[in-house]
Coordinates of C-alpha atoms (C1' of nucleotides) in Angstrom, one line a residue:
Chain S
M1 CA 115.3 66.4 -40.3
V2 CA 111.8 66.7 -40.3
G3 CA 110.1 68.1 -42.9
L4 CA 109.2 71.4 -41.7
M5 CA 110.6 74.8 -43.0
E6 CA 113.7 75.3 -42.1
K7 CA 114.6 79.3 -41.7
K8 CA 118.4 79.5 -42.3
T9 CA 118.5 83.2 -42.5
H10 CA 121.2 83.2 -39.3
S11 CA 123.9 80.8 -38.1
N12 CA 123.4 78.9 -35.2
A13 CA 125.7 80.9 -33.3
Q14 CA 124.0 84.3 -33.9
R15 CA 120.6 82.5 -33.2
A16 CA 122.4 81.5 -29.6
V17 CA 123.5 85.1 -29.3
Q18 CA 120.1 86.5 -29.9
E19 CA 118.2 84.1 -27.9
L20 CA 120.6 84.3 -25.0
R21 CA 120.3 87.7 -24.8
R22 CA 116.5 87.9 -25.4
L23 CA 116.9 85.4 -22.0
I24 CA 118.4 87.5 -20.4
F25 CA 116.7 90.6 -20.4
S26 CA 113.4 89.0 -19.9
G27 CA 114.7 87.4 -16.4
E28 CA 114.7 84.2 -17.6
L29 CA 118.2 83.6 -16.7
A30 CA 118.4 85.7 -13.5
A31 CA 121.1 87.8 -12.9
G32 CA 123.5 85.5 -11.0
S33 CA 122.6 82.2 -11.7
D34 CA 124.6 80.1 -13.2
H35 CA 124.1 77.7 -16.2
L36 CA 125.7 75.2 -17.8
E37 CA 127.3 75.0 -21.6
T38 CA 125.6 71.5 -22.0
E39 CA 122.0 73.1 -20.1
L40 CA 122.2 75.9 -22.5
A41 CA 123.1 74.0 -25.6
D42 CA 119.8 71.3 -24.9
R43 CA 117.7 74.8 -24.1
L44 CA 118.3 76.4 -27.7
G45 CA 118.7 72.9 -29.3
M46 CA 122.2 73.2 -30.7
S47 CA 125.4 71.9 -29.7
R48 CA 127.9 73.4 -27.4
T49 CA 129.7 74.9 -29.9
P50 CA 127.9 77.6 -31.5
V51 CA 126.5 78.2 -27.6
R52 CA 130.1 78.7 -26.6
E53 CA 130.7 81.2 -29.2
A54 CA 127.9 83.5 -28.0
A55 CA 128.8 82.8 -24.4
L56 CA 132.3 84.1 -25.3
L57 CA 130.6 87.2 -27.4
L58 CA 128.2 88.0 -24.8
E59 CA 130.7 88.0 -21.9
S60 CA 133.3 90.4 -24.4
Q61 CA 129.9 92.3 -24.1
G62 CA 129.9 92.3 -19.9
L63 CA 126.2 90.6 -19.9
L64 CA 127.9 87.4 -18.8
E65 CA 130.8 85.6 -17.4
M66 CA 132.1 82.3 -18.1
R67 CA 134.3 80.4 -14.8
P68 CA 135.5 76.8 -15.3
R69 CA 133.7 74.0 -13.8
K70 CA 130.9 76.1 -12.3
G71 CA 128.9 77.5 -15.7
V72 CA 128.2 80.4 -17.7
R73 CA 127.2 83.1 -14.7
I74 CA 124.7 85.9 -15.7
L75 CA 126.0 88.7 -14.5
P76 CA 124.1 90.6 -11.6
V77 CA 124.4 95.1 -12.3
S78 CA 125.1 96.5 -8.6
S79 CA 124.7 100.2 -7.7
G80 CA 128.4 100.6 -8.4
D81 CA 128.5 99.5 -12.1
M82 CA 125.4 101.5 -12.4
R83 CA 127.5 104.7 -11.7
E84 CA 130.4 103.7 -14.1
I85 CA 128.4 103.2 -17.0
Y86 CA 126.6 105.9 -16.5
D87 CA 129.4 107.9 -16.2
V88 CA 130.7 106.6 -19.0
L89 CA 127.2 107.4 -21.0
T90 CA 127.4 110.8 -19.9
E91 CA 130.8 111.6 -21.6
L92 CA 130.2 110.2 -24.6
E93 CA 126.4 111.1 -24.8
S94 CA 127.2 114.7 -24.3
L95 CA 130.3 114.0 -27.2
A96 CA 127.5 113.1 -29.6
A97 CA 125.3 115.6 -29.2
E98 CA 127.8 118.0 -29.5
R99 CA 129.3 116.4 -32.8
A100 CA 125.6 115.8 -33.9
A101 CA 124.8 120.1 -33.5
A102 CA 128.3 120.4 -35.5
A103 CA 126.9 118.6 -37.9
G104 CA 124.5 121.2 -39.3
Y105 CA 121.7 118.6 -39.6
S106 CA 118.5 119.4 -41.6
N107 CA 114.9 119.4 -39.8
A108 CA 114.2 116.4 -42.0
E109 CA 117.5 114.6 -40.6
L110 CA 116.5 115.3 -36.7
A111 CA 113.2 113.7 -37.8
A112 CA 113.7 111.0 -35.6
L113 CA 114.9 112.8 -33.0
N114 CA 111.5 115.2 -32.9
T115 CA 109.2 112.2 -32.8
A116 CA 111.2 110.6 -30.2
I117 CA 110.3 113.5 -27.9
S118 CA 106.5 114.0 -29.1
D119 CA 106.3 110.1 -27.7
M120 CA 107.5 111.0 -24.9
D121 CA 105.5 113.7 -24.2
A122 CA 102.4 111.3 -25.4
A123 CA 103.6 108.7 -22.9
I124 CA 103.7 110.8 -20.1
A125 CA 100.0 112.5 -20.8
A126 CA 98.9 109.0 -20.9
E127 CA 101.0 107.8 -17.4
D128 CA 102.5 104.7 -19.7
L129 CA 105.9 104.4 -18.1
E130 CA 106.3 101.8 -20.4
A131 CA 106.2 103.3 -23.7
W132 CA 107.9 106.5 -21.9
A133 CA 111.2 104.8 -21.4
E134 CA 110.9 103.1 -24.8
A135 CA 110.6 106.6 -26.6
D136 CA 113.8 107.5 -24.8
D137 CA 115.6 105.1 -25.2
R138 CA 114.7 105.8 -29.2
F139 CA 115.9 109.2 -28.7
H140 CA 119.4 108.9 -27.2
A141 CA 120.1 106.1 -29.9
E142 CA 118.8 108.3 -32.3
L143 CA 120.9 111.2 -31.2
V144 CA 123.6 108.9 -30.6
R145 CA 123.7 108.0 -34.5
L146 CA 123.8 111.3 -35.5
G147 CA 126.4 112.8 -33.7
G148 CA 128.4 110.2 -35.9
N149 CA 130.7 108.1 -34.3
S150 CA 130.7 104.0 -34.6
R151 CA 132.7 103.7 -31.9
V152 CA 130.8 105.4 -29.5
E153 CA 127.5 104.1 -30.9
M154 CA 128.7 100.7 -30.6
I155 CA 129.8 101.6 -26.9
V156 CA 127.0 103.4 -25.7
A157 CA 124.8 100.1 -27.4
M158 CA 127.0 97.4 -25.1
M159 CA 126.5 100.0 -21.8
S160 CA 122.5 100.5 -22.7
D161 CA 122.3 97.2 -22.7
Q162 CA 123.8 96.3 -19.2
V163 CA 121.0 99.4 -18.3
R164 CA 118.2 97.8 -19.8
R165 CA 118.0 95.4 -16.9
A166 CA 118.5 97.5 -14.0
K167 CA 115.8 99.5 -15.9
A168 CA 112.8 97.0 -16.0
S169 CA 112.8 96.6 -12.0
T170 CA 113.3 100.3 -11.4
L171 CA 110.7 101.6 -13.6
F172 CA 107.7 100.7 -11.4
I173 CA 109.7 103.0 -8.7
R174 CA 110.7 105.9 -10.4
P175 CA 108.8 109.3 -10.5
L176 CA 107.8 110.5 -14.0
P177 CA 109.9 111.9 -15.7
L178 CA 108.4 115.5 -16.3
Q179 CA 111.7 117.7 -16.2
S180 CA 113.2 115.0 -18.7
N181 CA 111.4 115.9 -21.6
E182 CA 112.5 120.1 -21.1
D183 CA 116.2 118.7 -21.3
H184 CA 115.4 116.4 -24.3
R185 CA 113.6 119.5 -26.4
A186 CA 116.6 122.2 -25.6
V187 CA 118.8 119.5 -26.7
Y188 CA 117.4 119.1 -30.2
Q189 CA 116.8 123.1 -30.7
A190 CA 120.7 122.8 -29.5
I191 CA 121.1 120.4 -32.4
L192 CA 118.7 122.5 -35.0
S193 CA 120.3 125.9 -34.6
G194 CA 123.9 124.4 -34.9
D195 CA 125.2 124.8 -31.4
P196 CA 127.7 122.0 -30.1
E197 CA 128.2 123.9 -26.7
T198 CA 125.1 124.2 -25.5
A199 CA 124.2 120.8 -26.9
R200 CA 127.0 119.3 -25.0
R201 CA 126.1 121.1 -21.6
I202 CA 122.3 120.4 -21.9
H203 CA 122.7 116.7 -22.1
R204 CA 126.1 116.1 -19.9
A205 CA 123.6 118.1 -17.2
H206 CA 120.4 115.8 -18.3
R207 CA 122.6 112.8 -18.2
Q208 CA 124.3 113.6 -14.7
Q209 CA 120.9 114.2 -13.5
A210 CA 119.3 111.2 -14.3
R211 CA 122.5 108.9 -12.7
E212 CA 121.8 110.8 -9.7
I213 CA 118.0 109.8 -9.6
L214 CA 118.4 106.2 -10.8
T215 CA 122.0 105.5 -8.4
G216 CA 119.5 107.2 -5.5
L217 CA 116.9 104.7 -6.0
L218 CA 118.7 102.0 -5.8
E219 CA 120.6 102.8 -2.6
K220 CA 117.3 103.7 -0.9
H221 CA 116.0 100.7 -1.9
R222 CA 118.6 98.8 -0.9
L223 CA 118.6 97.2 -5.1
K224 CA 122.1 96.6 -4.8
N225 CA 122.4 93.9 -7.5
L226 CA 120.2 93.8 -10.6
Chain Z
M1 CA 153.0 63.6 -26.9
V2 CA 157.0 63.9 -26.4
G3 CA 158.1 64.2 -22.8
L4 CA 159.8 67.5 -22.6
M5 CA 158.2 70.0 -20.3
E6 CA 155.1 71.2 -20.4
K7 CA 154.1 74.9 -19.6
K8 CA 150.3 74.9 -18.9
T9 CA 149.7 78.5 -17.2
H10 CA 147.3 78.8 -19.9
S11 CA 145.0 77.5 -22.0
N12 CA 145.8 77.1 -25.3
A13 CA 142.5 79.8 -26.8
Q14 CA 144.2 82.5 -24.2
R15 CA 147.9 81.2 -25.6
A16 CA 146.0 82.0 -29.1
V17 CA 144.8 85.5 -28.0
Q18 CA 148.3 86.9 -26.7
E19 CA 150.0 85.6 -29.8
L20 CA 147.8 86.8 -32.5
R21 CA 147.8 90.3 -30.5
R22 CA 151.8 89.8 -30.8
L23 CA 151.5 89.2 -35.0
I24 CA 149.1 91.9 -35.2
F25 CA 151.4 94.7 -33.3
S26 CA 154.2 93.5 -34.4
G27 CA 152.8 93.8 -38.4
E28 CA 153.8 90.1 -38.9
L29 CA 150.1 89.7 -39.6
A30 CA 149.5 93.1 -41.7
A31 CA 146.3 95.4 -41.6
G32 CA 144.5 94.5 -44.6
S33 CA 145.6 90.7 -44.6
D34 CA 143.5 87.9 -45.0
H35 CA 144.1 84.6 -43.0
L36 CA 142.7 81.3 -42.9
E37 CA 141.7 79.5 -40.0
T38 CA 143.3 76.7 -40.6
E39 CA 146.4 78.6 -41.7
L40 CA 146.4 80.5 -38.5
A41 CA 145.8 76.9 -36.2
D42 CA 149.1 75.5 -38.1
R43 CA 151.0 78.5 -37.7
L44 CA 150.1 78.6 -33.5
G45 CA 150.7 75.1 -33.7
M46 CA 146.2 74.0 -32.1
S47 CA 143.6 73.2 -33.5
R48 CA 140.9 75.5 -35.2
T49 CA 138.5 75.5 -32.0
P50 CA 141.3 77.9 -29.8
V51 CA 141.8 79.7 -32.6
R52 CA 138.7 81.0 -33.5
E53 CA 137.3 81.2 -30.5
A54 CA 140.2 83.7 -29.7
A55 CA 139.4 84.9 -33.9
L56 CA 136.0 86.1 -31.7
L57 CA 137.2 88.2 -29.0
L58 CA 139.7 90.2 -30.6
E59 CA 136.7 90.7 -33.4
S60 CA 134.5 92.3 -30.3
Q61 CA 137.2 94.4 -29.3
G62 CA 138.0 95.7 -32.9
L63 CA 141.1 94.3 -34.0
L64 CA 139.7 92.4 -37.1
E65 CA 137.2 90.9 -38.8
M66 CA 135.5 87.7 -39.3
R67 CA 134.4 86.9 -43.4
P68 CA 132.8 83.3 -43.9
R69 CA 135.0 81.9 -46.6
K70 CA 137.3 85.1 -47.1
G71 CA 139.4 84.3 -44.3
V72 CA 140.4 86.3 -40.6
R73 CA 140.7 89.8 -42.3
I74 CA 143.1 92.5 -40.1
L75 CA 141.4 95.5 -39.6
P76 CA 142.7 98.4 -41.0
V77 CA 143.1 101.7 -39.4
S78 CA 142.1 104.6 -41.5
S79 CA 142.5 108.3 -40.4
G80 CA 138.9 108.2 -40.1
D81 CA 138.8 105.7 -37.4
M82 CA 142.4 107.2 -35.6
R83 CA 139.5 110.2 -35.2
E84 CA 136.4 108.6 -34.1
I85 CA 138.6 106.4 -31.6
Y86 CA 141.0 110.2 -30.0
D87 CA 137.3 111.3 -29.6
V88 CA 136.2 108.5 -27.4
L89 CA 139.8 108.6 -25.4
T90 CA 139.6 112.5 -24.9
E91 CA 136.1 112.0 -23.2
L92 CA 136.7 109.4 -21.4
E93 CA 140.5 110.1 -20.0
S94 CA 139.1 113.7 -19.5
L95 CA 136.3 112.2 -17.2
A96 CA 139.1 110.0 -15.6
A97 CA 141.3 112.9 -14.8
E98 CA 138.7 114.6 -13.4
R99 CA 137.7 112.0 -11.0
A100 CA 141.0 111.4 -10.3
A101 CA 141.4 114.7 -9.2
A102 CA 138.1 114.2 -7.4
A103 CA 139.5 111.3 -4.8
G104 CA 142.1 113.0 -3.0
Y105 CA 144.8 110.6 -4.0
S106 CA 147.9 111.2 -2.1
N107 CA 151.3 112.7 -3.2
A108 CA 152.7 108.9 -2.9
E109 CA 149.1 106.7 -4.6
L110 CA 150.4 109.0 -7.6
A111 CA 154.2 108.2 -7.6
A112 CA 153.6 106.0 -10.9
L113 CA 152.1 109.2 -12.6
N114 CA 154.5 111.7 -11.1
T115 CA 157.7 108.8 -12.7
A116 CA 155.7 108.4 -16.5
I117 CA 156.6 112.5 -16.5
S118 CA 160.0 112.0 -15.3
D119 CA 160.4 109.7 -17.6
M120 CA 159.3 111.3 -21.1
D121 CA 161.3 114.4 -19.6
A122 CA 164.2 112.1 -19.7
A123 CA 162.9 110.7 -23.2
I124 CA 163.3 114.1 -24.9
A125 CA 166.5 115.0 -23.4
A126 CA 167.7 111.9 -24.8
E127 CA 165.4 112.5 -27.9
D128 CA 164.2 108.4 -27.8
L129 CA 161.2 108.4 -29.2
E130 CA 160.4 104.7 -28.5
A131 CA 160.4 105.5 -24.8
W132 CA 159.0 108.2 -24.9
A133 CA 156.2 106.7 -26.7
E134 CA 156.4 104.1 -23.7
A135 CA 156.2 106.3 -20.9
D136 CA 153.4 108.7 -22.3
D137 CA 151.2 105.2 -22.5
R138 CA 152.1 104.6 -18.9
F139 CA 150.8 107.5 -18.0
H140 CA 147.4 107.9 -19.7
A141 CA 147.2 104.2 -18.6
E142 CA 148.1 105.1 -14.9
L143 CA 145.5 108.3 -15.3
V144 CA 142.7 106.1 -16.3
R145 CA 143.3 103.3 -13.1
L146 CA 143.2 106.1 -10.7
G147 CA 139.8 107.4 -12.2
G148 CA 138.4 104.6 -10.8
N149 CA 136.2 103.5 -12.9
S150 CA 136.5 99.8 -14.3
R151 CA 134.3 100.3 -17.6
V152 CA 136.3 103.0 -18.7
E153 CA 139.7 101.4 -18.3
M154 CA 138.3 98.6 -20.5
I155 CA 137.1 100.9 -23.3
V156 CA 140.1 103.1 -23.2
A157 CA 142.6 99.9 -23.3
M158 CA 140.5 99.1 -26.4
M159 CA 140.7 101.6 -27.9
S160 CA 144.3 102.0 -27.2
D161 CA 145.0 99.0 -29.0
Q162 CA 143.6 100.4 -32.0
V163 CA 146.0 103.4 -31.8
R164 CA 148.9 101.5 -31.0
R165 CA 149.7 100.0 -34.6
A166 CA 149.5 103.5 -36.1
K167 CA 151.9 105.0 -33.5
A168 CA 153.8 103.0 -34.3
S169 CA 153.9 103.9 -37.9
T170 CA 153.7 107.5 -37.3
L171 CA 156.1 108.1 -34.7
F172 CA 159.3 108.6 -36.9
I173 CA 157.2 111.3 -38.9
R174 CA 156.2 113.6 -35.6
P175 CA 158.0 116.2 -33.8
L176 CA 159.3 115.8 -30.2
P177 CA 156.7 116.4 -28.4
L178 CA 158.3 119.5 -26.0
Q179 CA 154.9 120.7 -25.3
S180 CA 152.8 117.4 -24.2
N181 CA 155.0 117.4 -21.0
E182 CA 154.1 120.6 -19.1
D183 CA 150.0 119.4 -20.0
H184 CA 151.0 115.8 -18.3
R185 CA 152.5 118.1 -15.3
A186 CA 149.5 120.6 -15.2
V187 CA 147.1 117.2 -14.8
Y188 CA 149.1 115.6 -12.2
Q189 CA 149.3 119.3 -10.3
A190 CA 145.4 119.0 -10.6
I191 CA 145.0 115.7 -9.6
L192 CA 147.5 116.2 -6.7
S193 CA 145.6 119.7 -5.9
G194 CA 142.2 118.4 -5.8
D195 CA 141.1 120.1 -8.8
P196 CA 138.6 118.1 -11.0
E197 CA 137.8 121.2 -13.4
T198 CA 141.2 121.9 -14.5
A199 CA 142.6 118.5 -14.1
R200 CA 139.1 117.9 -17.1
R201 CA 139.8 120.5 -19.0
I202 CA 144.0 120.2 -19.4
H203 CA 143.0 117.0 -20.4
R204 CA 140.6 117.4 -22.8
A205 CA 142.9 120.3 -24.3
H206 CA 145.8 118.0 -24.4
R207 CA 144.0 114.7 -26.1
Q208 CA 142.4 117.3 -28.8
Q209 CA 145.4 118.7 -29.4
A210 CA 147.2 115.3 -30.1
R211 CA 144.2 114.3 -32.5
E212 CA 144.6 117.3 -34.4
I213 CA 148.7 116.3 -34.7
L214 CA 148.1 112.5 -35.6
T215 CA 145.1 113.3 -38.1
G216 CA 146.6 116.2 -39.6
L217 CA 150.0 113.8 -40.1
L218 CA 148.1 111.1 -41.3
E219 CA 146.8 113.2 -43.7
K220 CA 149.6 115.0 -44.9
H221 CA 151.2 111.8 -45.4
R222 CA 148.7 109.8 -47.3
L223 CA 148.6 107.7 -44.9
K224 CA 145.0 106.2 -44.9
N225 CA 145.3 103.1 -43.6
L226 CA 147.7 101.4 -41.1
Chain V
dG1 C1' 134.1 84.3 -78.4
dC2 C1' 131.4 85.3 -74.3
dA3 C1' 128.1 84.3 -71.1
dT4 C1' 125.6 80.8 -68.1
dT5 C1' 125.0 76.5 -66.5
dG6 C1' 127.0 72.3 -63.7
dA7 C1' 130.9 70.4 -61.6
dT8 C1' 134.6 70.2 -58.5
dT9 C1' 136.7 72.0 -54.6
dT10 C1' 137.4 73.9 -50.5
dA11 C1' 136.5 77.1 -45.8
dT12 C1' 133.7 77.6 -42.5
dG13 C1' 129.9 76.2 -39.0
dT14 C1' 128.6 72.5 -35.8
dA15 C1' 128.5 68.2 -34.1
dT16 C1' 131.0 64.7 -32.0
dT17 C1' 134.6 62.6 -29.3
dC18 C1' 138.5 62.7 -26.0
dA19 C1' 141.0 64.3 -22.5
dT20 C1' 142.6 67.0 -18.5
dT21 C1' 141.0 68.5 -14.4
dA22 C1' 138.2 70.6 -10.7
dA23 C1' 134.7 68.9 -7.4
dT24 C1' 132.7 65.5 -4.9
dA25 C1' 132.1 61.8 -2.3
dA26 C1' 134.0 57.6 -0.4
dA27 C1' 136.8 54.8 2.4
dC28 C1' 140.2 55.0 5.1
dG29 C1' 144.1 55.4 9.4
dC30 C1' 143.9 58.3 13.5
Chain O
dG1 C1' 133.8 60.9 15.1
dC2 C1' 136.9 63.9 12.4
dG3 C1' 140.0 65.1 9.1
dT4 C1' 142.9 63.3 5.1
dT5 C1' 143.6 60.9 1.4
dT6 C1' 141.8 58.3 -2.4
dA7 C1' 138.8 57.3 -6.4
dT8 C1' 134.7 58.6 -8.9
dT9 C1' 132.0 62.0 -11.4
dA10 C1' 131.7 65.4 -14.4
dA11 C1' 132.3 69.9 -17.2
dT12 C1' 134.9 72.4 -19.6
dG13 C1' 138.9 73.1 -23.3
dA14 C1' 140.2 71.3 -27.7
dA15 C1' 140.7 67.8 -31.5
dT16 C1' 138.7 65.8 -34.8
dA17 C1' 134.8 64.5 -38.1
dC18 C1' 131.5 66.5 -40.7
dA19 C1' 128.2 68.7 -43.4
dT20 C1' 127.4 72.9 -45.9
dA21 C1' 127.3 76.8 -48.8
dA22 C1' 130.6 80.0 -51.5
dA23 C1' 133.7 80.3 -54.8
dT24 C1' 136.3 78.2 -58.4
dC25 C1' 136.9 76.5 -62.8
dA26 C1' 134.8 74.0 -66.6
dA27 C1' 132.6 72.7 -70.1
dT28 C1' 128.8 73.8 -72.7
dG29 C1' 125.5 75.8 -76.0
dC30 C1' 124.7 80.3 -78.1

DNA sequence: GCATTGATTTATGTATTCATTAATAAACGC
DNA sequence: GCGTTTATTAATGAATACATAAATCAATGC
């Protein structure tokens, strides 16, 4: 044990989860690639035990698959998968929008939502797709939080993780989402004015359109797996 | 190692998952109770390692919680939790109904659905709540399967697991669900005749009503935790 | 008598060891 | 030379061993 300062804020298993997620999202562990438990353990500087526990968790979240003797496989996301995921996101986010509108939030409580919309406007003006994607994520995450259903939050986060990898690959071929922010504003307005039906309807249409654009792009560009 | 015949169809970890699930659903591991890893390992006749892996999985599925030094806690399900769960079920099952109707299934492909409905009729006639609940589960599971979205299937199964414990406790205080099967038939008809909007709308109303009945009962009877 | 500090216990988190079994390579028969 | 069978390798699944840190208990000081 060297005398360097050790951070012990997290257990090794937790660090393994964080690190594996990072490696997956960054593409350092490519979709479809296989990795032995021992290899990952060496790479993360710990024994197989916490790595295995982390892999089990990530498997339950659909990011990878543990196949005996063949190693941990980073799951690819097909365009078919993306359709499934967007369908789930559409339903659950629409519910969140409806409930957020019914909750009667004050202007102040909707500040984060508003900020995200402004940031998207700014990003569009600057033609900064990266910044736009970040703010868009923020908008959707905040919307779901306002919906007040912890299970919806968890599921949406899980599905969003699976989308995240595809986003990085498709961002460059996407058009600037000009229409998108009008929808966001309309949803925001519906929530602020306490109109659940409108919030649900608009957000639902918004998500369905996003789904068509994304899956259309994926299939057009033959990006079957990401 | 005694010379008896060994069944090696499953790994110990898989057996641990099955067994723990059984113990939880049967109430032998009561909601809210704590159990040390060592205790569970002894009980299942294996070492802590596979028990830990099983517990990690069940934790990710919301059935229990692992709290350092306090043991594995079987999660209680509050009436608030039940509201959350039913909201998720409502949205995702409605989607499944819509998609099933859009898929254009033949009469033969809908046989299982039809059987479940008939079985519910029979159970109602016989005033057999147990049999009714089983057939009802079957109907909903089959509906989701017909929806053709594997993620929806997985999420619904997870949420249904959490509902299952509450069902056992509330079955005896529920009225015979006379109205319920009319809804089921209407959904079935909408799917058979390829009417997605109707299938969605009716199933959605059906689930929302179920939610009101269940959460109403839970709160009326002060069954805050199950 | 109560609080605070220190010792002890003990459950977990992790490393290590071991057994099993699938995959690969090698050797043999034809 | 090719297919089949056997031997070897190696990766996982599981048990055990161990270090750590939290919780309990005791003891001491006030």
